[in-house]
Tab-separated table of C-alpha atoms and ligand atoms in Angstrom:
chain	number	residue	atom	x	y	z
Y	273	MET	CA	0.000	0.000	0.000
Y	274	ASP	CA	1.228	3.530	-0.735
Y	275	ALA	CA	2.357	5.713	2.140
Y	276	ILE	CA	3.808	9.222	2.281
Y	277	GLU	CA	7.094	9.808	4.036
Y	278	ILE	CA	7.968	13.288	5.231
Y	279	GLN	CA	11.092	14.713	6.843
Y	280	GLY	CA	9.592	17.670	8.648
Y	281	GLY	CA	10.889	21.019	9.769
Y	282	ARG	CA	11.302	22.929	6.532
Y	283	PRO	CA	9.317	26.163	5.919
Y	284	LEU	CA	7.558	25.961	2.554
Y	285	LYS	CA	8.468	28.604	0.000
Y	286	GLY	CA	7.487	29.349	-3.593
Y	287	GLU	CA	4.430	29.102	-5.823
Y	288	VAL	CA	1.929	26.327	-6.310
Y	289	THR	CA	-1.148	25.993	-8.514
Y	290	VAL	CA	-4.425	24.568	-7.293
Y	291	SER	CA	-6.099	21.836	-9.366
Y	292	GLY	CA	-9.718	21.886	-10.515
Y	293	SER	CA	-12.323	21.367	-7.820
Y	294	LYS	CA	-13.343	17.798	-7.039
Y	295	ASN	CA	-16.635	18.872	-5.478
Y	296	ALA	CA	-17.471	21.028	-8.495
Y	297	THR	CA	-16.477	18.362	-11.030
Y	298	LEU	CA	-18.599	15.558	-9.570
Y	299	PRO	CA	-22.030	17.257	-9.897
Y	300	GLN	CA	-21.109	18.819	-13.232
Y	301	ILE	CA	-20.292	15.522	-14.881
Y	302	ALA	CA	-23.500	14.123	-13.399
Y	303	ALA	CA	-25.317	17.075	-15.027
Y	304	ALA	CA	-23.990	15.890	-18.400
Y	305	LEU	CA	-26.487	13.015	-18.018
Y	306	LEU	CA	-29.322	15.510	-18.479
Y	307	ALA	CA	-28.528	16.177	-22.139
Y	308	PRO	CA	-28.068	13.908	-25.128
Y	309	GLY	CA	-24.723	14.522	-26.840
Y	310	PRO	CA	-21.143	15.162	-25.765
Y	311	SER	CA	-20.325	17.552	-22.908
Y	312	ILE	CA	-16.718	18.538	-22.268
Y	313	PHE	CA	-15.169	19.470	-18.921
Y	314	HIS	CA	-11.734	21.084	-18.766
Y	315	ASN	CA	-9.555	21.473	-15.658
Y	316	THR	CA	-10.983	18.386	-13.954
Y	317	PRO	CA	-8.656	16.965	-11.299
Y	318	ASP	CA	-7.214	13.521	-11.927
Y	319	LEU	CA	-8.448	11.908	-8.726
Y	320	ALA	CA	-9.839	8.601	-7.567
Y	321	ASP	CA	-13.314	10.084	-6.908
Y	322	VAL	CA	-13.506	11.653	-10.370
Y	323	ARG	CA	-12.405	8.382	-11.975
Y	324	THR	CA	-15.037	6.511	-9.952
Y	325	MET	CA	-17.718	8.919	-11.143
Y	326	GLY	CA	-16.465	8.439	-14.715
Y	327	ARG	CA	-16.744	4.658	-14.336
Y	328	LEU	CA	-20.217	5.002	-12.910
Y	329	ILE	CA	-21.363	7.207	-15.779
Y	330	ALA	CA	-19.852	4.747	-18.257
Y	331	HIS	CA	-21.720	1.937	-16.487
Y	332	LEU	CA	-24.968	3.813	-17.151
Y	333	GLY	CA	-24.145	3.537	-20.850
Y	334	ALA	CA	-22.655	6.978	-21.568
Y	335	LYS	CA	-19.311	7.251	-23.373
Y	336	VAL	CA	-16.643	8.702	-21.128
Y	337	SER	CA	-13.153	9.627	-22.245
Y	338	ARG	CA	-10.231	11.385	-20.643
Y	339	GLY	CA	-6.460	11.425	-20.861
Y	340	ALA	CA	-4.795	10.507	-24.146
Y	341	GLU	CA	-7.910	11.048	-26.250
Y	342	VAL	CA	-8.883	14.493	-24.967
Y	343	GLY	CA	-6.080	15.771	-22.691
Y	344	PRO	CA	-4.993	14.879	-19.172
Y	345	HIS	CA	-7.447	17.133	-17.349
Y	346	THR	CA	-10.299	17.068	-19.807
Y	347	LEU	CA	-13.237	14.756	-19.453
Y	348	ARG	CA	-15.727	14.137	-22.226
Y	349	VAL	CA	-19.099	12.643	-21.385
Y	350	ASP	CA	-21.385	11.656	-24.228
Y	351	ALA	CA	-24.737	10.842	-22.686
Y	352	SER	CA	-26.593	10.289	-25.973
Y	353	GLU	CA	-27.722	6.871	-24.728
Y	354	LEU	CA	-28.271	5.784	-21.120
Y	355	PRO	CA	-29.531	2.221	-21.461
Y	356	ARG	CA	-28.752	1.155	-17.880
Y	357	PRO	CA	-29.904	3.763	-15.305
Y	358	GLU	CA	-28.487	1.818	-12.395
Y	359	ALA	CA	-25.598	2.706	-10.046
Y	360	PRO	CA	-24.292	-0.505	-8.501
Y	361	TYR	CA	-23.045	-0.939	-4.949
Y	362	ASP	CA	-19.473	-1.609	-6.046
Y	363	LEU	CA	-19.144	1.848	-7.546
Y	364	VAL	CA	-21.230	3.772	-5.032
Y	365	ARG	CA	-19.792	2.306	-1.846
Y	366	THR	CA	-16.500	4.177	-2.039
Y	367	MET	CA	-18.023	7.491	-2.930
Y	368	ARG	CA	-21.086	9.064	-1.449
Y	369	ALA	CA	-21.257	11.683	-4.215
Y	370	ALA	CA	-22.345	8.892	-6.592
Y	371	VAL	CA	-25.858	9.686	-5.386
Y	372	LEU	CA	-25.609	12.749	-7.669
Y	373	VAL	CA	-26.678	10.612	-10.635
Y	374	LEU	CA	-30.071	9.994	-9.034
Y	375	GLY	CA	-31.678	13.364	-9.861
Y	376	PRO	CA	-30.464	13.558	-13.483
Y	377	LEU	CA	-31.449	9.935	-14.210
Y	378	VAL	CA	-35.002	10.200	-12.901
Y	379	ALA	CA	-35.458	13.536	-14.629
Y	380	ARG	CA	-34.234	12.355	-18.032
Y	381	MET	CA	-34.925	8.604	-18.068
Y	382	GLY	CA	-37.939	8.467	-15.758
Y	383	ARG	CA	-36.271	5.913	-13.534
Y	384	ALA	CA	-33.105	5.217	-11.571
Y	385	ARG	CA	-31.811	2.532	-9.274
Y	386	VAL	CA	-28.927	3.714	-7.103
Y	387	SER	CA	-27.193	1.861	-4.320
Y	388	LEU	CA	-27.236	3.618	-0.960
Y	389	PRO	CA	-23.895	5.409	-0.635
Y	390	GLY	CA	-20.748	4.830	1.401
Y	391	GLY	CA	-17.903	7.383	1.327
Y	392	CYS	CA	-15.835	8.760	4.183
Y	393	ALA	CA	-16.591	7.196	7.547
Y	394	ILE	CA	-17.626	10.528	9.015
Y	395	GLY	CA	-20.955	10.135	10.687
Y	396	ALA	CA	-24.247	8.743	9.517
Y	397	ARG	CA	-24.535	10.930	6.388
Y	398	PRO	CA	-28.017	9.929	5.269
Y	399	ILE	CA	-29.619	10.949	1.961
Y	400	ASP	CA	-33.118	11.491	3.325
Y	401	GLN	CA	-33.179	15.113	2.083
Y	402	HIS	CA	-32.387	14.046	-1.493
Y	403	LEU	CA	-35.239	11.543	-1.351
Y	404	LYS	CA	-37.662	13.934	0.328
Y	405	GLY	CA	-36.987	16.453	-2.449
Y	406	LEU	CA	-37.396	13.979	-5.291
Y	407	SER	CA	-40.588	12.663	-3.820
Y	408	ALA	CA	-41.930	16.249	-3.535
Y	409	LEU	CA	-41.240	16.482	-7.283
Y	410	GLY	CA	-43.487	13.457	-7.774
Y	411	ALA	CA	-40.975	10.593	-7.924
Y	412	GLN	CA	-42.079	7.303	-6.450
Y	413	ILE	CA	-39.296	6.161	-4.161
Y	414	GLU	CA	-38.696	2.679	-2.858
Y	415	LEU	CA	-35.839	1.400	-0.743
Y	416	SER	CA	-35.021	-2.267	-1.061
Y	417	HIS	CA	-31.954	-4.514	-0.937
Y	418	GLY	CA	-29.702	-1.544	-0.214
Y	419	TYR	CA	-30.891	0.336	-3.291
Y	420	VAL	CA	-33.041	3.407	-3.880
Y	421	GLU	CA	-35.435	3.026	-6.776
Y	422	ALA	CA	-37.007	6.187	-8.072
Y	423	LYS	CA	-39.574	6.445	-10.857
Y	424	ALA	CA	-41.533	9.261	-12.429
Y	425	LYS	CA	-43.027	9.700	-15.889
Y	426	ARG	CA	-42.146	13.374	-15.666
Y	427	LEU	CA	-41.160	15.202	-12.515
Y	428	ARG	CA	-43.370	18.136	-11.508
Y	429	GLY	CA	-42.054	21.363	-10.028
Y	430	ALA	CA	-42.735	21.782	-6.313
Y	431	LYS	CA	-41.609	23.619	-3.213
Y	432	VAL	CA	-38.944	21.772	-1.233
Y	433	LEU	CA	-37.842	22.915	2.209
Y	434	PHE	CA	-34.613	21.183	3.190
Y	435	ASP	CA	-34.387	20.388	6.922
Y	436	LEU	CA	-30.743	21.422	6.728
Y	437	PRO	CA	-28.594	22.813	3.946
Y	438	THR	CA	-27.126	19.871	2.054
Y	439	VAL	CA	-24.625	20.461	-0.746
Y	440	THR	CA	-25.157	17.371	-2.896
Y	441	GLY	CA	-28.866	17.353	-1.938
Y	442	THR	CA	-29.305	20.886	-3.325
Y	443	GLU	CA	-27.327	19.912	-6.430
Y	444	ASN	CA	-29.330	16.728	-7.011
Y	445	LEU	CA	-32.604	18.627	-6.765
Y	446	MET	CA	-31.431	21.486	-8.999
Y	447	MET	CA	-30.573	18.928	-11.692
Y	448	ALA	CA	-33.831	17.023	-11.294
Y	449	ALA	CA	-35.900	20.220	-11.346
Y	450	ALA	CA	-34.156	21.465	-14.488
Y	451	LEU	CA	-36.180	18.995	-16.586
Y	452	ALA	CA	-39.339	18.964	-14.425
Y	453	ASP	CA	-42.680	20.352	-15.499
Y	454	GLY	CA	-43.110	23.796	-13.920
Y	455	ARG	CA	-41.415	25.737	-11.159
Y	456	THR	CA	-39.411	24.295	-8.268
Y	457	VAL	CA	-38.421	26.376	-5.277
Y	458	LEU	CA	-35.649	24.956	-3.085
Y	459	GLU	CA	-35.631	26.577	0.353
Y	460	ASN	CA	-32.804	26.348	2.871
Y	461	SER	CA	-30.493	25.400	0.005
Y	462	ALA	CA	-26.750	25.037	0.415
Y	463	ARG	CA	-24.868	28.167	-0.716
Y	464	GLU	CA	-21.460	26.640	-1.435
Y	465	PRO	CA	-19.507	27.950	-4.458
Y	466	GLU	CA	-19.820	24.485	-6.037
Y	467	VAL	CA	-23.622	24.882	-6.013
Y	468	CYS	CA	-23.249	28.208	-7.854
Y	469	ALA	CA	-20.822	26.641	-10.318
Y	470	LEU	CA	-23.310	23.867	-11.080
Y	471	ALA	CA	-26.118	26.406	-11.543
Y	472	LYS	CA	-23.990	28.267	-14.095
Y	473	VAL	CA	-23.358	25.036	-15.996
Y	474	LEU	CA	-27.069	24.175	-15.967
Y	475	VAL	CA	-27.951	27.642	-17.271
Y	476	ARG	CA	-25.465	27.186	-20.099
Y	477	MET	CA	-27.180	23.882	-20.872
Y	478	GLY	CA	-30.440	25.793	-21.293
Y	479	ALA	CA	-31.871	25.433	-17.776
Y	480	ARG	CA	-33.594	28.307	-16.001
Y	481	VAL	CA	-32.058	28.541	-12.546
Y	482	GLU	CA	-32.062	31.604	-10.290
Y	483	GLY	CA	-30.844	32.307	-6.794
Y	484	ALA	CA	-27.965	29.812	-6.550
Y	485	GLY	CA	-25.622	31.075	-3.848
Y	486	THR	CA	-28.587	32.207	-1.740
Y	487	SER	CA	-30.726	29.918	0.361
Y	488	VAL	CA	-33.664	30.018	-2.086
Y	489	VAL	CA	-33.023	28.550	-5.527
Y	490	THR	CA	-35.770	28.703	-8.137
Y	491	ILE	CA	-35.792	26.449	-11.180
Y	492	GLU	CA	-38.216	26.789	-14.028
Y	493	GLY	CA	-38.253	23.376	-15.730
Y	494	VAL	CA	-37.587	23.071	-19.467
Y	495	ARG	CA	-38.315	20.242	-21.928
Y	496	GLU	CA	-34.721	19.538	-22.875
Y	497	LEU	CA	-31.161	20.563	-22.230
Y	498	LYS	CA	-28.138	20.686	-24.487
Y	499	PRO	CA	-24.552	19.538	-23.910
Y	500	VAL	CA	-22.011	22.015	-22.649
Y	501	GLU	CA	-18.273	22.757	-22.575
Y	502	VAL	CA	-16.954	24.161	-19.282
Y	503	ASP	CA	-13.841	24.996	-17.273
Y	504	VAL	CA	-14.091	23.661	-13.739
Y	505	ILE	CA	-13.345	26.188	-10.962
Y	506	PRO	CA	-10.225	25.781	-8.789
Y	507	ASP	CA	-10.516	23.642	-5.664
Y	508	ARG	CA	-11.033	25.961	-2.696
Y	509	ILE	CA	-10.393	23.161	-0.206
Y	510	GLU	CA	-7.080	22.260	-1.815
Y	511	ALA	CA	-6.246	25.981	-1.838
Y	512	GLY	CA	-7.073	26.216	1.865
Y	513	THR	CA	-5.017	23.108	2.580
Y	514	LEU	CA	-1.970	24.596	0.821
Y	515	LEU	CA	-2.400	27.867	2.741
Y	516	CYS	CA	-2.499	25.818	5.956
Y	517	ALA	CA	0.670	24.011	4.822
Y	518	ALA	CA	2.376	27.411	4.510
Y	519	LEU	CA	1.088	28.413	7.951
Y	520	VAL	CA	2.051	25.250	9.792
Y	521	THR	CA	5.620	25.349	8.470
Y	522	GLY	CA	6.169	29.082	9.013
Y	523	GLY	CA	6.484	29.489	5.237
Y	524	ASP	CA	5.800	32.002	2.471
Y	525	VAL	CA	3.739	30.581	-0.390
Y	526	LEU	CA	1.765	31.981	-3.322
Y	527	VAL	CA	-1.223	29.708	-3.941
Y	528	LYS	CA	-2.368	30.283	-7.510
Y	529	GLY	CA	-6.061	29.700	-8.050
Y	530	ALA	CA	-6.974	30.494	-4.415
Y	531	LEU	CA	-10.014	32.786	-4.602
Y	532	GLU	CA	-10.651	35.220	-1.780
Y	533	ASP	CA	-14.461	35.149	-2.029
Y	534	ASP	CA	-14.620	31.359	-1.790
Y	535	LEU	CA	-12.339	31.234	1.245
Y	536	ASP	CA	-13.454	34.220	3.323
Y	537	ALA	CA	-14.128	32.415	6.581
Y	538	ALA	CA	-10.941	30.350	6.389
Y	539	LEU	CA	-8.800	33.376	5.498
Y	540	GLY	CA	-10.212	35.229	8.496
Y	541	LYS	CA	-9.079	32.432	10.797
Y	542	LEU	CA	-5.665	32.113	9.138
Y	543	ARG	CA	-5.164	35.851	9.655
Y	544	GLU	CA	-6.240	35.553	13.294
Y	545	ALA	CA	-3.608	32.843	13.593
Y	546	GLY	CA	-0.999	35.415	12.618
Y	547	ALA	CA	-0.702	34.858	8.854
Y	548	THR	CA	-0.342	37.787	6.482
Y	549	ILE	CA	-2.451	37.070	3.410
Y	550	THR	CA	-2.250	39.247	0.344
Y	551	SER	CA	-3.977	39.111	-2.994
Y	552	GLU	CA	-1.595	38.799	-5.938
Y	553	PRO	CA	-2.441	38.361	-9.599
Y	554	GLY	CA	-3.902	34.878	-9.941
Y	555	GLY	CA	-3.854	33.901	-6.299
Y	556	LEU	CA	-3.224	34.524	-2.619
Y	557	ARG	CA	0.112	34.703	-0.819
Y	558	LEU	CA	0.404	33.574	2.794
Y	559	LYS	CA	3.360	34.649	4.915
Y	560	ALA	CA	3.416	32.831	8.192
Y	561	PRO	CA	4.864	33.711	11.565
Y	562	ALA	CA	7.345	31.242	13.099
Y	563	ARG	CA	4.482	29.860	15.202
Y	564	PRO	CA	0.734	30.372	14.724
Y	565	GLU	CA	-1.424	32.008	17.378
Y	566	ALA	CA	-4.287	30.050	18.946
Y	567	VAL	CA	-7.694	30.540	17.292
Y	568	ASP	CA	-11.198	29.329	18.126
Y	569	PHE	CA	-13.435	28.287	15.265
Y	570	ILE	CA	-16.736	26.578	14.484
Y	571	THR	CA	-17.455	24.754	11.243
Y	572	ALA	CA	-20.692	25.631	9.472
Y	573	PRO	CA	-22.253	25.466	6.004
Y	574	PHE	CA	-20.964	28.114	3.557
Y	575	PRO	CA	-20.253	30.992	4.112
Y	576	GLY	CA	-19.145	29.581	7.490
Y	577	PHE	CA	-15.814	27.888	8.110
Y	578	PRO	CA	-15.735	24.733	5.921
Y	579	THR	CA	-15.782	21.389	7.685
Y	580	ASP	CA	-13.456	20.201	4.907
Y	581	LEU	CA	-10.689	22.447	6.313
Y	582	GLN	CA	-11.258	21.720	9.999
Y	583	ALA	CA	-8.642	18.968	10.312
Y	584	GLN	CA	-6.002	20.969	8.416
Y	585	LEU	CA	-6.406	24.109	10.548
Y	586	MET	CA	-6.359	21.921	13.646
Y	587	ALA	CA	-2.957	20.571	12.575
Y	588	CYS	CA	-1.728	24.187	12.433
Y	589	LEU	CA	-3.199	24.962	15.851
Y	590	SER	CA	-1.508	21.934	17.380
Y	591	VAL	CA	1.739	23.982	17.312
Y	592	ALA	CA	0.126	27.356	18.114
Y	593	ARG	CA	0.906	29.627	21.039
Y	594	GLY	CA	-1.980	29.014	23.420
Y	595	ALA	CA	-5.150	26.954	23.471
Y	596	SER	CA	-7.755	26.778	20.696
Y	597	ARG	CA	-11.314	25.502	20.732
Y	598	VAL	CA	-12.628	23.775	17.621
Y	599	VAL	CA	-16.335	22.979	17.260
Y	600	GLU	CA	-17.504	20.686	14.436
Y	601	THR	CA	-21.181	21.215	13.679
Y	602	VAL	CA	-21.555	19.737	10.192
Y	603	PHE	CA	-20.566	16.090	10.658
Y	604	GLU	CA	-20.382	13.702	13.569
Y	605	ASN	CA	-17.252	11.683	14.037
Y	606	ARG	CA	-14.994	14.116	12.229
Y	607	PHE	CA	-12.179	14.182	14.765
Y	608	MET	CA	-10.530	10.941	13.723
Y	609	HIS	CA	-7.275	12.768	13.005
Y	610	VAL	CA	-7.055	13.767	16.677
Y	611	GLN	CA	-5.721	10.502	18.005
Y	612	GLU	CA	-3.123	10.347	15.229
Y	613	LEU	CA	-2.028	13.953	15.850
Y	614	ARG	CA	-1.665	13.020	19.508
Y	615	ARG	CA	0.726	10.259	18.511
Y	616	MET	CA	2.886	13.031	17.071
Y	617	GLY	CA	2.869	14.907	20.378
Y	618	ALA	CA	-0.153	17.170	19.885
Y	619	GLU	CA	-2.175	17.917	23.011
Y	620	ILE	CA	-5.814	17.687	22.001
Y	621	ILE	CA	-8.808	16.659	24.030
Y	622	VAL	CA	-12.144	15.863	22.441
Y	623	ASP	CA	-15.023	16.912	24.598
Y	624	GLY	CA	-18.436	15.414	23.894
Y	625	GLY	CA	-17.755	14.441	20.270
Y	626	HIS	CA	-18.218	17.905	18.734
Y	627	THR	CA	-15.625	20.035	20.516
Y	628	ALA	CA	-11.871	19.678	20.563
Y	629	VAL	CA	-9.556	21.698	22.756
Y	630	VAL	CA	-6.079	22.025	21.287
Y	631	ARG	CA	-3.281	23.149	23.588
Y	632	GLY	CA	-0.499	24.236	21.276
Y	633	VAL	CA	2.865	22.572	21.799
Y	634	GLU	CA	6.236	23.872	20.674
Y	635	ARG	CA	7.220	20.722	18.838
Y	636	LEU	CA	5.601	17.785	17.117
Y	637	SER	CA	7.648	14.652	16.604
Y	638	GLY	CA	7.489	12.543	13.472
Y	639	ALA	CA	5.694	9.199	13.789
Y	640	GLY	CA	3.950	6.506	11.788
Y	641	VAL	CA	0.296	7.537	11.517
Y	642	MET	CA	-2.770	6.294	9.740
Y	643	ALA	CA	-5.112	8.285	7.528
Y	644	THR	CA	-8.769	7.611	8.272
Y	645	ASP	CA	-10.559	9.895	5.859
Y	646	LEU	CA	-9.773	12.371	3.141
Y	647	ARG	CA	-9.320	15.583	5.117
Y	648	ALA	CA	-7.851	13.799	8.152
Y	649	SER	CA	-5.092	12.488	5.912
Y	650	ALA	CA	-4.300	16.026	4.727
Y	651	SER	CA	-4.005	17.184	8.330
Y	652	LEU	CA	-1.510	14.397	9.085
Y	653	VAL	CA	0.608	15.418	6.096
Y	654	LEU	CA	0.602	19.013	7.369
Y	655	ALA	CA	1.593	17.916	10.871
Y	656	GLY	CA	4.374	15.824	9.314
Y	657	LEU	CA	5.692	18.891	7.475
Y	658	ARG	CA	6.109	20.652	10.812
Y	659	ALA	CA	7.260	17.718	12.951
Y	660	GLU	CA	10.830	16.924	13.835
Y	661	GLY	CA	12.090	13.748	12.209
Y	662	THR	CA	10.275	11.336	9.944
Y	663	THR	CA	6.523	10.935	9.604
Y	664	VAL	CA	4.974	8.151	7.554
Y	665	VAL	CA	1.304	8.623	6.694
Y	666	HIS	CA	-0.249	5.261	5.883
Y	667	ARG	CA	-3.414	4.557	3.886
Y	668	VAL	CA	-2.911	7.502	1.552
Y	669	TYR	CA	-5.607	6.192	-0.745
Y	670	HIS	CA	-7.844	8.464	1.330
Y	671	LEU	CA	-5.675	11.432	0.348
Y	672	ASP	CA	-5.702	10.377	-3.286
Y	673	ARG	CA	-9.495	10.598	-3.360
Y	674	GLY	CA	-9.316	14.355	-3.057
Y	675	TYR	CA	-5.828	15.723	-3.734
Y	676	GLU	CA	-4.046	15.449	-7.046
Y	677	ALA	CA	-0.372	14.638	-6.464
Y	678	LEU	CA	-0.245	16.650	-3.248
Y	679	GLU	CA	3.219	15.329	-2.479
Y	680	ASN	CA	4.591	16.696	-5.770
Y	681	LYS	CA	3.098	20.103	-5.093
Y	682	LEU	CA	4.633	20.161	-1.606
Y	683	LEU	CA	7.947	18.929	-3.001
Y	684	GLY	CA	7.923	21.904	-5.369
Y	685	LEU	CA	7.634	24.144	-2.298
Y	686	GLY	CA	10.733	22.643	-0.744
Y	687	ALA	CA	9.209	19.944	1.450
Y	688	ARG	CA	11.138	16.720	1.909
Y	689	ILE	CA	8.359	14.351	1.002
Y	690	ARG	CA	7.986	11.232	-1.096
Y	691	ARG	CA	5.576	8.433	-1.817
Y	692	ILE	CA	6.766	5.016	-0.706
Y	693	ARG	CA	5.410	1.501	-0.678
Y	694	ALA	CA	4.860	0.435	2.896
Y	695	PRO	CA	3.232	-2.514	4.577
Y	696	GLY	CA	-0.040	-1.403	6.213
Y	697	PRO	CA	0.371	-0.598	9.930
W	690	UD1	C1	-20.462	17.841	0.477
W	690	UD1	C2	-19.030	17.729	0.044
W	690	UD1	C3	-18.140	17.337	1.219
W	690	UD1	C4	-18.367	18.319	2.386
W	690	UD1	C5	-19.836	18.476	2.695
W	690	UD1	C6	-20.115	19.569	3.721
W	690	UD1	C7	-19.286	17.021	-2.256
W	690	UD1	C8	-19.105	15.961	-3.272
W	690	UD1	N1	-18.961	16.713	-1.007
W	690	UD1	O1	-20.869	16.555	0.943
W	690	UD1	O2	-16.794	17.390	0.802
W	690	UD1	O3	-17.715	17.826	3.538
W	690	UD1	O4	-20.574	18.811	1.518
W	690	UD1	O5	-19.603	20.782	3.288
W	690	UD1	O6	-19.647	18.137	-2.572
W	690	UD1	N2	-27.499	15.337	5.648
W	690	UD1	C9	-28.670	14.737	6.072
W	690	UD1	N3	-29.530	14.246	5.110
W	690	UD1	C10	-29.269	14.367	3.785
W	690	UD1	C11	-28.078	14.982	3.366
W	690	UD1	C12	-27.218	15.465	4.327
W	690	UD1	O7	-28.933	14.624	7.249
W	690	UD1	O8	-30.081	13.902	2.967
W	690	UD1	C13	-26.562	15.871	6.660
W	690	UD1	C14	-25.207	15.207	6.628
W	690	UD1	O9	-25.186	14.017	7.381
W	690	UD1	C15	-24.344	16.291	7.220
W	690	UD1	C16	-24.979	17.587	6.691
W	690	UD1	O10	-26.284	17.226	6.309
W	690	UD1	O11	-24.408	16.272	8.614
W	690	UD1	C17	-24.291	18.217	5.505
W	690	UD1	O12	-24.058	17.224	4.523
W	690	UD1	P1	-24.038	17.529	2.970
W	690	UD1	O13	-23.959	19.004	2.735
W	690	UD1	O14	-25.147	16.789	2.326
W	690	UD1	O15	-22.680	16.860	2.534
W	690	UD1	P2	-22.402	16.203	1.139
W	690	UD1	O16	-23.202	16.912	0.107
W	690	UD1	O17	-22.470	14.750	1.227
């Protein structure tokens, strides 16, 4: 199994470019299912999750090509025919976002059978809001043998009030409503930049979507949509992770593709931690103090502090001056990095499952640690960059789900880091 070995202690310096956004790519290539004909997506990251989605879409009967035929970061999805509207367990179990094919399939094909999802082991993560929304649009939903079966001759526009803002839930319903009969109003929608990016793609496909980026999204259904060619936005979570890497090492890094508006809450906290962040053409530069200052933060749906950056900022705070309080409100069970960080000398106590108190220490010491989910693995890499001695992060397949060649990007910034083959711990 691959592992990442890091000799810590070197401040990162230089420039790095963020890849295309995973969480924007996944719904957009699912949206290609709404229109017959070839859609083309540039700047897609070459990641396990994107490849899984490509395999799933190919399984449905669409033609998917990337790499040699169309370019390394371009993905072409020709959804002229979708003879098999079924997403099997094998493909869905590793990636919860596979549920994003449900809305487009029911809307265009009138039926879909999708295995209940797996994904990161962070909490229960149900899909009840997706199903509630589709059933409000008139789909008949049945759950059996671990699958969701949804059927509808044609979906009808309706009002949907989400119990909580869900990113993929909002995206699924926007796609379904795009081909429904009449007007759909989605209330308490997620406002993440990836939701806005999807709305823009749908509009270019001929959909009538308004309000994306606010909590009320209105979709006026149309009869048909056309294929599209798009550039995927940069990955704000990767950008935030690289900024955290600069902070934790006391470095000075220009992150190209980091967008201020998409990262407001995180930038505020990085500044509170003592970083100087300046806008430069094409990106953001972070200059870090020798040691961060302690910072309290609470994760929340956008525009709040992203849960997907919680573990990375916590790694920074583990070497901060003073004590920080971190509250995770979006997911349960998202502190799995804590026990591994503690193995490296961090002093963190989890209180009640949702709150962690981090007492900053002067030094972390390199250790063998195990990645447990995507963002947890990034936080262990960051801690390894700061720690004295050698850190080996095992189970990096979690990291590979969401970061394209992170070790090469860090290497380019002067980190001593390499991928090795290691027996599992
Ligand atoms: C998306 C992101 C993921 C990020 C998360 C929160 C993608 C592909 N993934 O995941 O990286 O961590 O947003 O920013 O974009 N919930 C329900 N019922 C539902 C749906 C969600 O209770 O039907 C709950 C979840 O358990 C969670 C909260 O709502 O507690 C938010 O989850 P959601 O926004 O749906 O996350 P994802 O869309 O899966």
